[in-house]
PDB file of C-alpha atoms in Angstrom:
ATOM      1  CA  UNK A   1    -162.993 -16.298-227.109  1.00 41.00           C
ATOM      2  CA  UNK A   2    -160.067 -13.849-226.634  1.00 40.00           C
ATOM      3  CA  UNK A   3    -161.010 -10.801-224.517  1.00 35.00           C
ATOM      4  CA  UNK A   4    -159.341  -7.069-224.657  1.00 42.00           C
ATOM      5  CA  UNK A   5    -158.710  -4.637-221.984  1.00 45.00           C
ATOM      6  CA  UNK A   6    -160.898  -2.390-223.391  1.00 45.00           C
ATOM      7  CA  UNK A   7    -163.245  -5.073-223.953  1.00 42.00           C
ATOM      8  CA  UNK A   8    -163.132  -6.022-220.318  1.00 35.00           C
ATOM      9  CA  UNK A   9    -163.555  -2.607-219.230  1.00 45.00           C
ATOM     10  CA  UNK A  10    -167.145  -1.721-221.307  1.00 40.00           C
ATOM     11  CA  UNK A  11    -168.112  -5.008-219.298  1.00 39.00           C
ATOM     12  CA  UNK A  12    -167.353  -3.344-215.570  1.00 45.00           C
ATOM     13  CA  UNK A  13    -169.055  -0.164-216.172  1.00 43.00           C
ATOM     14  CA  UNK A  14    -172.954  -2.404-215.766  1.00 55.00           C
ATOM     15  CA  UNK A  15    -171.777  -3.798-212.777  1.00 52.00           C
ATOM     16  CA  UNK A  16    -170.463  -0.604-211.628  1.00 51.00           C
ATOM     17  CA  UNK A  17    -173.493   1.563-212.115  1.00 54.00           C
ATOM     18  CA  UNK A  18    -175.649  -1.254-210.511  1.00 48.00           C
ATOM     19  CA  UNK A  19    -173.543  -1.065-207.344  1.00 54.00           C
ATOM     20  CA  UNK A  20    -174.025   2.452-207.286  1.00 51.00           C
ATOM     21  CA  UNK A  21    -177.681   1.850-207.573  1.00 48.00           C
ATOM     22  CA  UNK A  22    -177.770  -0.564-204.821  1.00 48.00           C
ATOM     23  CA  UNK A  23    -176.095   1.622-202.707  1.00 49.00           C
ATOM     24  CA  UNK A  24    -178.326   4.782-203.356  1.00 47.00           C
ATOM     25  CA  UNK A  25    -180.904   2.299-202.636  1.00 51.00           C
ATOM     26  CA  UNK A  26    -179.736   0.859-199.716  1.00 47.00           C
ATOM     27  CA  UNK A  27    -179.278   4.882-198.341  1.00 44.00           C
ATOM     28  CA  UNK A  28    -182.919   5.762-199.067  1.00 44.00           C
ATOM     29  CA  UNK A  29    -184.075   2.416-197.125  1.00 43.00           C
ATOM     30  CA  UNK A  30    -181.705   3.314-194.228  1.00 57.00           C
ATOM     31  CA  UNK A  31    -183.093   6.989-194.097  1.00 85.00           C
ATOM     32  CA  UNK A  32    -185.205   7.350-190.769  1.00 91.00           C
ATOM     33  CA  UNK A  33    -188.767   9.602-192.222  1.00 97.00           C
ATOM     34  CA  UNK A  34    -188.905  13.076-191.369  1.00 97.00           C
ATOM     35  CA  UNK A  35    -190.725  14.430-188.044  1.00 98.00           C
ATOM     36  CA  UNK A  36    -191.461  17.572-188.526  1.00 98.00           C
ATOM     37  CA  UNK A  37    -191.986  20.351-185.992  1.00 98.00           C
ATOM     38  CA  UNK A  38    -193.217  23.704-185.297  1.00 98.00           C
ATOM     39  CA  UNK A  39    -192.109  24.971-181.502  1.00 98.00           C
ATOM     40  CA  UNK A  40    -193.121  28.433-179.958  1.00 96.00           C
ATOM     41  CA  UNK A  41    -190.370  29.491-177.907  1.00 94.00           C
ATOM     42  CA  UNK A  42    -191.240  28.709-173.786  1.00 94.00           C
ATOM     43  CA  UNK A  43    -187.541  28.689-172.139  1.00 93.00           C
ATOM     44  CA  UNK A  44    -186.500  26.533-169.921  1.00 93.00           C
ATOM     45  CA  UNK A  45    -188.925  23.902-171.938  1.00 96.00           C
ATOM     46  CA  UNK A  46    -187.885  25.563-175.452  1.00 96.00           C
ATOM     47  CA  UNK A  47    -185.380  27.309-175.894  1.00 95.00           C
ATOM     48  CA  UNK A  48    -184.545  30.042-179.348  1.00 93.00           C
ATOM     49  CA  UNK A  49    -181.425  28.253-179.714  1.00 95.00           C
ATOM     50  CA  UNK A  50    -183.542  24.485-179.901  1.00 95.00           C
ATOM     51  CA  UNK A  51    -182.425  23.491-176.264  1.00 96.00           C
ATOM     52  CA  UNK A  52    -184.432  22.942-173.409  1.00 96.00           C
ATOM     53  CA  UNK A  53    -186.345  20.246-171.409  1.00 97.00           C
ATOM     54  CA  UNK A  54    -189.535  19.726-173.875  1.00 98.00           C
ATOM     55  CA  UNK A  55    -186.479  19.758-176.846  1.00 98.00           C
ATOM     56  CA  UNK A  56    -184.825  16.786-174.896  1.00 98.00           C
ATOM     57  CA  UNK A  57    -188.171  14.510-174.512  1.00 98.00           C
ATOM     58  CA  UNK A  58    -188.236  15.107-178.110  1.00 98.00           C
ATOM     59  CA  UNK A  59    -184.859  13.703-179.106  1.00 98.00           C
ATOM     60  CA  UNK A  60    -186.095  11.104-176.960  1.00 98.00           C
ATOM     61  CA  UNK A  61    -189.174  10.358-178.734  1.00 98.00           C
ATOM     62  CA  UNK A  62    -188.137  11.252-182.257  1.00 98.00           C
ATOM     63  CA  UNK A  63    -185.116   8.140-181.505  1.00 98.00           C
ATOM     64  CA  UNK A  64    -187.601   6.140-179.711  1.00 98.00           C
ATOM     65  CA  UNK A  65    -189.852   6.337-182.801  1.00 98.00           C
ATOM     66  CA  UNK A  66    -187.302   5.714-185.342  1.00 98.00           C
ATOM     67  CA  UNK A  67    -187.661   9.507-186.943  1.00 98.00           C
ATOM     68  CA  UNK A  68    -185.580  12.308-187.620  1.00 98.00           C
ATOM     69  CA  UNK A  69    -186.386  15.343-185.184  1.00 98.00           C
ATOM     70  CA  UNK A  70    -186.613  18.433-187.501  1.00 98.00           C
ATOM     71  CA  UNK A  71    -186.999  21.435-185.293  1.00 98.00           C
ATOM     72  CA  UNK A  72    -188.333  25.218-186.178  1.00 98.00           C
ATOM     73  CA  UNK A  73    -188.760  27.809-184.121  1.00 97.00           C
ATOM     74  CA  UNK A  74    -191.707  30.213-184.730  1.00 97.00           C
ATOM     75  CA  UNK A  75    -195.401  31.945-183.078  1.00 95.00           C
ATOM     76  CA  UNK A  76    -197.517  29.856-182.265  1.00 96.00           C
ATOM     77  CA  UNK A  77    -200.102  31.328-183.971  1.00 95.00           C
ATOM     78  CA  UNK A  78    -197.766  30.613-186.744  1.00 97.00           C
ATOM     79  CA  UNK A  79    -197.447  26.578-185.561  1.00 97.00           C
ATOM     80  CA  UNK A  80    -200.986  26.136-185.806  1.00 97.00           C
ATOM     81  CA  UNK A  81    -201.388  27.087-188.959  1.00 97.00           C
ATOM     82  CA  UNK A  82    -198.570  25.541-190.411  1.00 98.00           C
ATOM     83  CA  UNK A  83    -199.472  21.976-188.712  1.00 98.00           C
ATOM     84  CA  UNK A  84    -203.204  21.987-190.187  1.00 96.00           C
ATOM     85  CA  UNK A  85    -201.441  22.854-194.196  1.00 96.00           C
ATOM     86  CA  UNK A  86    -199.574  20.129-193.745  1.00 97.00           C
ATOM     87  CA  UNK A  87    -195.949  22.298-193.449  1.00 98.00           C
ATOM     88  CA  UNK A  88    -195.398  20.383-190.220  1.00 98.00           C
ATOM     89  CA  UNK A  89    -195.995  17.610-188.421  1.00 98.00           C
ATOM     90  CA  UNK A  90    -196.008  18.297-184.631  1.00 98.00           C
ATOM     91  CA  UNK A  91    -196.325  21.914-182.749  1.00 98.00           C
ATOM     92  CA  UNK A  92    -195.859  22.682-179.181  1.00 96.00           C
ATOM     93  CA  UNK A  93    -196.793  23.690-176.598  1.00 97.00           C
ATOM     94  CA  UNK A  94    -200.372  23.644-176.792  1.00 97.00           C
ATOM     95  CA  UNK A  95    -202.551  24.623-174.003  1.00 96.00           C
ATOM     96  CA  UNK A  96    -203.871  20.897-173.628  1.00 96.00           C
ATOM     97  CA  UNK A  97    -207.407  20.565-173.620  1.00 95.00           C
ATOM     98  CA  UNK A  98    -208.368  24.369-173.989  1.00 94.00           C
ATOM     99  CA  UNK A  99    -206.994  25.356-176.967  1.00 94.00           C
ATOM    100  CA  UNK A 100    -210.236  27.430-179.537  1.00 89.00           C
ATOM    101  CA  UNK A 101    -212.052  28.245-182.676  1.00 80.00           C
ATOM    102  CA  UNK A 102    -211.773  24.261-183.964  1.00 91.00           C
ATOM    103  CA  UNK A 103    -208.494  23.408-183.407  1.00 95.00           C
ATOM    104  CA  UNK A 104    -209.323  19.963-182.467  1.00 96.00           C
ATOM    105  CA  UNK A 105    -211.577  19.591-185.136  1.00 96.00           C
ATOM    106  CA  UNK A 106    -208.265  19.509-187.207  1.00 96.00           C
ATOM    107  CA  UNK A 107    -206.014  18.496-184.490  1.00 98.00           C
ATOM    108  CA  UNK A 108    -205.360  16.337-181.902  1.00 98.00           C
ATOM    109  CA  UNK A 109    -203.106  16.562-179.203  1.00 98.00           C
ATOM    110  CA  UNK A 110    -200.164  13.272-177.937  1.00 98.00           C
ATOM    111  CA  UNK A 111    -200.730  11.839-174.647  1.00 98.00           C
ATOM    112  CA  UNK A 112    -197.321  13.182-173.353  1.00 97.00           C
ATOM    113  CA  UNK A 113    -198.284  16.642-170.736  1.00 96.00           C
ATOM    114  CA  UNK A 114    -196.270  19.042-168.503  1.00 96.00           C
ATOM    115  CA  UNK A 115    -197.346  20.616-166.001  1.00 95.00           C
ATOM    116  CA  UNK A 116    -197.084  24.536-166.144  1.00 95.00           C
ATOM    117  CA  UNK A 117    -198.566  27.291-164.328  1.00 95.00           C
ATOM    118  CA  UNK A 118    -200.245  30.281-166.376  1.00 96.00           C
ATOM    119  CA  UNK A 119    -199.071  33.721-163.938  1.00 97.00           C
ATOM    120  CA  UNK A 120    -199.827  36.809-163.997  1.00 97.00           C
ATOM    121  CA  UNK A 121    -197.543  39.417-164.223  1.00 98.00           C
ATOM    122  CA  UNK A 122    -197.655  43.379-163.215  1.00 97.00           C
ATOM    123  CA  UNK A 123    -195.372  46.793-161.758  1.00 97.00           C
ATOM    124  CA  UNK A 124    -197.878  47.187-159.077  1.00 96.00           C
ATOM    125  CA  UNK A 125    -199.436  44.233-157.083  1.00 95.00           C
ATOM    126  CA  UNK A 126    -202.925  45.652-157.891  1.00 93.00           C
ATOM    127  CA  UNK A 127    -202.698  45.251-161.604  1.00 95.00           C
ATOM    128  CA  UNK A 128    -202.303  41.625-160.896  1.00 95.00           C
ATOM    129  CA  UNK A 129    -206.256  41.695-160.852  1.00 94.00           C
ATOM    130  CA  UNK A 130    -206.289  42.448-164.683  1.00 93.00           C
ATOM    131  CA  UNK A 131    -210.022  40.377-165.051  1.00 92.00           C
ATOM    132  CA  UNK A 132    -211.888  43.502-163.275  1.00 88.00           C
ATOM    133  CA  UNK A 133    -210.476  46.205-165.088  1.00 80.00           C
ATOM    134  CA  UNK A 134    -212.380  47.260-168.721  1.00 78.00           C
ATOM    135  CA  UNK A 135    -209.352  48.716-170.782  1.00 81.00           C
ATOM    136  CA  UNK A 136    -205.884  47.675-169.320  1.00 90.00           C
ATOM    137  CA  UNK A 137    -204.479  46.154-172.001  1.00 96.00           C
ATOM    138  CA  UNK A 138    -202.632  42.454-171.406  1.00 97.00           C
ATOM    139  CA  UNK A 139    -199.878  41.160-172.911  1.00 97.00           C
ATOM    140  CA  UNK A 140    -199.531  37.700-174.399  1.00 97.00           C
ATOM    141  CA  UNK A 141    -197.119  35.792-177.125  1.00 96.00           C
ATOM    142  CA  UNK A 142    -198.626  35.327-180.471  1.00 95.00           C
ATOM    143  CA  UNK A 143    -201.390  32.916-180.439  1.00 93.00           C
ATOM    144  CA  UNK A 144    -202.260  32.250-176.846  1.00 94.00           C
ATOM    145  CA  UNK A 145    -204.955  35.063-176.273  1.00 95.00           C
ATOM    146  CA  UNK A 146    -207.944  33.545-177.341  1.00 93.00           C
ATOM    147  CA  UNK A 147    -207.771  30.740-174.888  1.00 92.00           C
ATOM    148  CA  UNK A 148    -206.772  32.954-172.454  1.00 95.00           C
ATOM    149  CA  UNK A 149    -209.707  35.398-173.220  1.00 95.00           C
ATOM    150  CA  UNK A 150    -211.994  31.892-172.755  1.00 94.00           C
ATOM    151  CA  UNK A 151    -210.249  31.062-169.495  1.00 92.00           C
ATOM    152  CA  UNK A 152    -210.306  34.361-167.618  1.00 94.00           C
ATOM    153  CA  UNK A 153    -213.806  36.145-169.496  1.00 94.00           C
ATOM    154  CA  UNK A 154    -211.416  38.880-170.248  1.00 95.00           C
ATOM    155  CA  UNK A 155    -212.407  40.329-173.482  1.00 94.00           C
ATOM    156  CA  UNK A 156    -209.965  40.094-176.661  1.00 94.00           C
ATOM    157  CA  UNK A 157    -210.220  43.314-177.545  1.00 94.00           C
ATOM    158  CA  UNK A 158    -207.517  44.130-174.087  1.00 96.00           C
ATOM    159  CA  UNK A 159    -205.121  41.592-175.591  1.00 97.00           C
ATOM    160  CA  UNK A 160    -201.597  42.722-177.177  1.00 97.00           C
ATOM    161  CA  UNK A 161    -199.752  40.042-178.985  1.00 97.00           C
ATOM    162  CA  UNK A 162    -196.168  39.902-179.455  1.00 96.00           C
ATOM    163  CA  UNK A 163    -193.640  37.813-179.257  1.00 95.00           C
ATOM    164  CA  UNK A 164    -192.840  36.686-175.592  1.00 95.00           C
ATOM    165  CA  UNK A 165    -189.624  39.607-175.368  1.00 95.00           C
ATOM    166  CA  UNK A 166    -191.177  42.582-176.690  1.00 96.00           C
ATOM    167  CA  UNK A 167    -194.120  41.593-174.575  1.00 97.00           C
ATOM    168  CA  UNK A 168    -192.184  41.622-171.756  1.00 97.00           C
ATOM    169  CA  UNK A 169    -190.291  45.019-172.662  1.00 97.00           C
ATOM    170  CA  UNK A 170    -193.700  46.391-172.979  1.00 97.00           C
ATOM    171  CA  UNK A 171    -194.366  45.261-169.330  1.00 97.00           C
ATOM    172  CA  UNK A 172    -191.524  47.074-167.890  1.00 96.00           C
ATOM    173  CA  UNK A 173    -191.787  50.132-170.118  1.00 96.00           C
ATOM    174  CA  UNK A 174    -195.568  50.651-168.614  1.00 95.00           C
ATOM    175  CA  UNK A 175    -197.257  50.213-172.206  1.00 96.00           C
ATOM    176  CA  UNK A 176    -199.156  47.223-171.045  1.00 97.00           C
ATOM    177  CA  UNK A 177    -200.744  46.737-167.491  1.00 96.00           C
ATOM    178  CA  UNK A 178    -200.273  43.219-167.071  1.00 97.00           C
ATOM    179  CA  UNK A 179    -198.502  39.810-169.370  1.00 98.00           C
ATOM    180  CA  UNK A 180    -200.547  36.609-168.890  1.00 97.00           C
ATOM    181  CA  UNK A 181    -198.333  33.663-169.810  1.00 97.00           C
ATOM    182  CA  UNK A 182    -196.371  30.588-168.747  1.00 95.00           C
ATOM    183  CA  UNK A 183    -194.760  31.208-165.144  1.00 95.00           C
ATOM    184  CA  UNK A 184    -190.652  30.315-165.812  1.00 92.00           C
ATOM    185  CA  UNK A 185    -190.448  31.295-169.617  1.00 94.00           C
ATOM    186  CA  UNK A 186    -191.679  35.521-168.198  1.00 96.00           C
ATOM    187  CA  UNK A 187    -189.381  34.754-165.347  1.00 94.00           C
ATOM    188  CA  UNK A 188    -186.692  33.767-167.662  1.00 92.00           C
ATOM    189  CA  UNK A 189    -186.993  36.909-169.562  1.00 94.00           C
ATOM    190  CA  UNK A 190    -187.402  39.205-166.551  1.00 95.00           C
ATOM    191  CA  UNK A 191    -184.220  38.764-165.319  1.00 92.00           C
ATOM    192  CA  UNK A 192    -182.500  39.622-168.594  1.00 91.00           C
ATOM    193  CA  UNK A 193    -184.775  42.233-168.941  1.00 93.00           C
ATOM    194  CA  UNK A 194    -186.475  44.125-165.368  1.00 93.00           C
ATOM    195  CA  UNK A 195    -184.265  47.153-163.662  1.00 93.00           C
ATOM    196  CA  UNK A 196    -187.164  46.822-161.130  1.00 94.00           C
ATOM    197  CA  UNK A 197    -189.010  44.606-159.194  1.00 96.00           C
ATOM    198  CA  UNK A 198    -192.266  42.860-160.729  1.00 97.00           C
ATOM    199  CA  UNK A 199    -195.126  40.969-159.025  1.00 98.00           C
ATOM    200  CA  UNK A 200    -196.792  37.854-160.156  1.00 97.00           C
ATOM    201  CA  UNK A 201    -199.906  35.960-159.548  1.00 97.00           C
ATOM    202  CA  UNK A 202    -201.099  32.360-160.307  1.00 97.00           C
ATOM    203  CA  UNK A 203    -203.988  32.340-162.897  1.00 96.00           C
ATOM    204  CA  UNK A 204    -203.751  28.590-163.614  1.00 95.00           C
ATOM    205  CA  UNK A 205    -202.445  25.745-163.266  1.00 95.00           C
ATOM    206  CA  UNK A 206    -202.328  24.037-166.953  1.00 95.00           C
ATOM    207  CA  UNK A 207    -200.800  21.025-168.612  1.00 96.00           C
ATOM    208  CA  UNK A 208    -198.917  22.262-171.893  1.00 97.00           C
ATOM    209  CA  UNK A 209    -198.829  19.308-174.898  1.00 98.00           C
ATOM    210  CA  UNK A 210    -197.996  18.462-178.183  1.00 98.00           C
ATOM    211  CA  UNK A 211    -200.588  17.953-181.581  1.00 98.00           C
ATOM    212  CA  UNK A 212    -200.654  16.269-184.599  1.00 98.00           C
ATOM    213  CA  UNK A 213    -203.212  16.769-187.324  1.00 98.00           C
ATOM    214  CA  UNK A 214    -206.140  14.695-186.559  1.00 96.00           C
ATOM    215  CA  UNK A 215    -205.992  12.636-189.784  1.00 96.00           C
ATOM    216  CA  UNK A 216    -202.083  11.611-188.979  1.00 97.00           C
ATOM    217  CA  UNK A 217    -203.357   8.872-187.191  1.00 97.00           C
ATOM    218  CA  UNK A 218    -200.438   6.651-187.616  1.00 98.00           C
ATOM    219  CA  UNK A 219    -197.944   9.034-186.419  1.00 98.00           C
ATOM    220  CA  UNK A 220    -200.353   9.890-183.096  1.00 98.00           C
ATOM    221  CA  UNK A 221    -199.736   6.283-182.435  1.00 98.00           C
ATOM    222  CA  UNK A 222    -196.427   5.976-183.211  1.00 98.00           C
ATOM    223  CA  UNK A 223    -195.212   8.551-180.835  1.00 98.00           C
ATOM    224  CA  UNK A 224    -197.776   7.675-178.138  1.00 98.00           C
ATOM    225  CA  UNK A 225    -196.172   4.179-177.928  1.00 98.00           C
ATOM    226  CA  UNK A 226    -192.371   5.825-178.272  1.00 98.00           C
ATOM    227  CA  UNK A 227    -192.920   8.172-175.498  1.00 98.00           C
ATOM    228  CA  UNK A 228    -194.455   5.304-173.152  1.00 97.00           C
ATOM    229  CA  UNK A 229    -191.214   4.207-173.305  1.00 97.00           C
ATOM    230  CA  UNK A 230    -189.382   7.496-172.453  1.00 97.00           C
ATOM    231  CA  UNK A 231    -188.216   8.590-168.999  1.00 97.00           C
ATOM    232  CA  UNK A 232    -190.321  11.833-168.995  1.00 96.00           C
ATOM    233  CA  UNK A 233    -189.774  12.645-165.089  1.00 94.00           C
ATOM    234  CA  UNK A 234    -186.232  11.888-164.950  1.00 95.00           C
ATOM    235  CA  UNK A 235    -185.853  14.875-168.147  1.00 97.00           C
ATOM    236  CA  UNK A 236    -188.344  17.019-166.366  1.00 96.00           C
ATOM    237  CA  UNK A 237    -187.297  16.780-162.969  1.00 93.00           C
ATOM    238  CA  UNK A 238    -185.145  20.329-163.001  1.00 91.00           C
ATOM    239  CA  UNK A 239    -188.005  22.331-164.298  1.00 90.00           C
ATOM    240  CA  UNK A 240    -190.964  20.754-161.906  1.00 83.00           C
ATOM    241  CA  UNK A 241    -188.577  21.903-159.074  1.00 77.00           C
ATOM    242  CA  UNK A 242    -188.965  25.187-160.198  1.00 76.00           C
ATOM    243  CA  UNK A 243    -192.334  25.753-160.103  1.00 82.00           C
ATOM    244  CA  UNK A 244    -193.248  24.890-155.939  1.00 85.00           C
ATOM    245  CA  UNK A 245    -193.557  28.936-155.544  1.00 90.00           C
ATOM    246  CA  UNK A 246    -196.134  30.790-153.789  1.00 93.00           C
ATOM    247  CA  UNK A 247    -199.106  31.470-155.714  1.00 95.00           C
ATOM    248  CA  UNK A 248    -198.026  35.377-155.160  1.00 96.00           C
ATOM    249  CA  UNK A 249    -194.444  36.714-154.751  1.00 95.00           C
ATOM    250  CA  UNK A 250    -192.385  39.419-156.129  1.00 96.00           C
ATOM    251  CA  UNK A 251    -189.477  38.614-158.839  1.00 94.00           C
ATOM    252  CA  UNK A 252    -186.657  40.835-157.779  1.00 92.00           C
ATOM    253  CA  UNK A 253    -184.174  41.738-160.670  1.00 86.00           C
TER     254      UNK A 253
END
């Protein structure tokens, strides 16, 4: 049998489209699966601009696991809601262990913890004591005032929420008395944004995490085991440094 070129040509274009097949195919089994995940911003740990020491453990972990790190920044009032509809699949930083109003009944939080130290923050060194007052009103990011309501008996009716800058412009402009939040990420912002000098106190000392939903079982597990396997102190090590300061001191501008 006697073959034409055109005849021969109608015969590549099978083998053709099943190469291209193969190849599509062979892409979607070499994909890595998505890891999703909601971050309120906490500089140095997390940064606006997705940098920072808890952003580097991730990289970590997400490789370690075999994932692709997906990163958005947003409230955290905003991360817990998106995590329990199912819009992502990790948030951060969670107050581990104390978080409210049945979070962990839909949540669970990673084995993986950093320290942190919850300050206090004020103009005058006697606003520091913001539990005895009845109405100076405390500032806070988005999200983070119920637990700190639970933790200090201040009632949540004195609570502002904001997000962590225009908190901290309301400190120095006098509209709130005192900001309650993570030590270094107020520090950070204070010296971009104080003319004047500002005390602090320690509240707390608490370990900040990371949670999945509580039915993601197989992803809990899968980046408990990746992050046993990650150098957390060695990535760390710069911000821990930071935080051996008095429990009360003055941060000049």
């Amino acid at each position: 049998m006697t073959f034409s070129r055109r005849s021969l040509s109608v015969l590549k274009i099978p083998a053709l489209a099943l190469f291209a097949l193969l190849a599509v195919g062979q892409t979607f089994a070499d994909a890595k699966p998505a890891l999703r995940v909601g971050l309120e911003p906490l500089p140095p740990l997390i940064n606006e601009n997705r940098t920072g020491y808890s952003i580097e453990w991730l990289q970590a972990v997400a490789e370690e696991a075999g994932m692709a790190l997906h990163i958005r920044i947003m409230p955290y009032s905003r991360a817990k809601v998106a995590l329990i509809t199912g819009q992502v699949d990790l948030i951060g930083h969670t107050p581990r262990g104390l978080e409210t109003g049945g979070f962990y009944d839909d949540a669970v939080e990673l084995n993986h913890r950093v320290p942190t130290k919850m300050d206090a923050f004020a103009l005058t060194p006697a606003e520091l004591d913001f539990e005895e007052g009845w109405m100076e009103l405390v500032g806070t990011p988005f999200g983070n005032s119920a637990f700190i309501a639970d933790l200090t008996g201040v009632t949540r009716d004195r609570f502002v929420e904001a997000s962590l800058t225009r908190i901290v412009n309301m400190l120095v402009a006098g509209r709130v008395h005192a900001v309650v939040f993570e030590r270094m990420s107020v520090v950070t912002q204070l010296h971009h944004q104080a003319s004047k000098p500002v005390y602090y106190r320690l509240v707390k000392e608490i370990d900040a995490g990371f949670a999945v939903r509580k039915d993601n079982d197989a992803l809990l597990k899968r980046l408990n085991a990746a992050a046993q396997r990650i150098d957390a102190e060695k990535i760390y090590a710069p911000y821990e440094n930071v935080l051996d300061w008095p429990d009360r001191g003055t941060i000049e501008p």
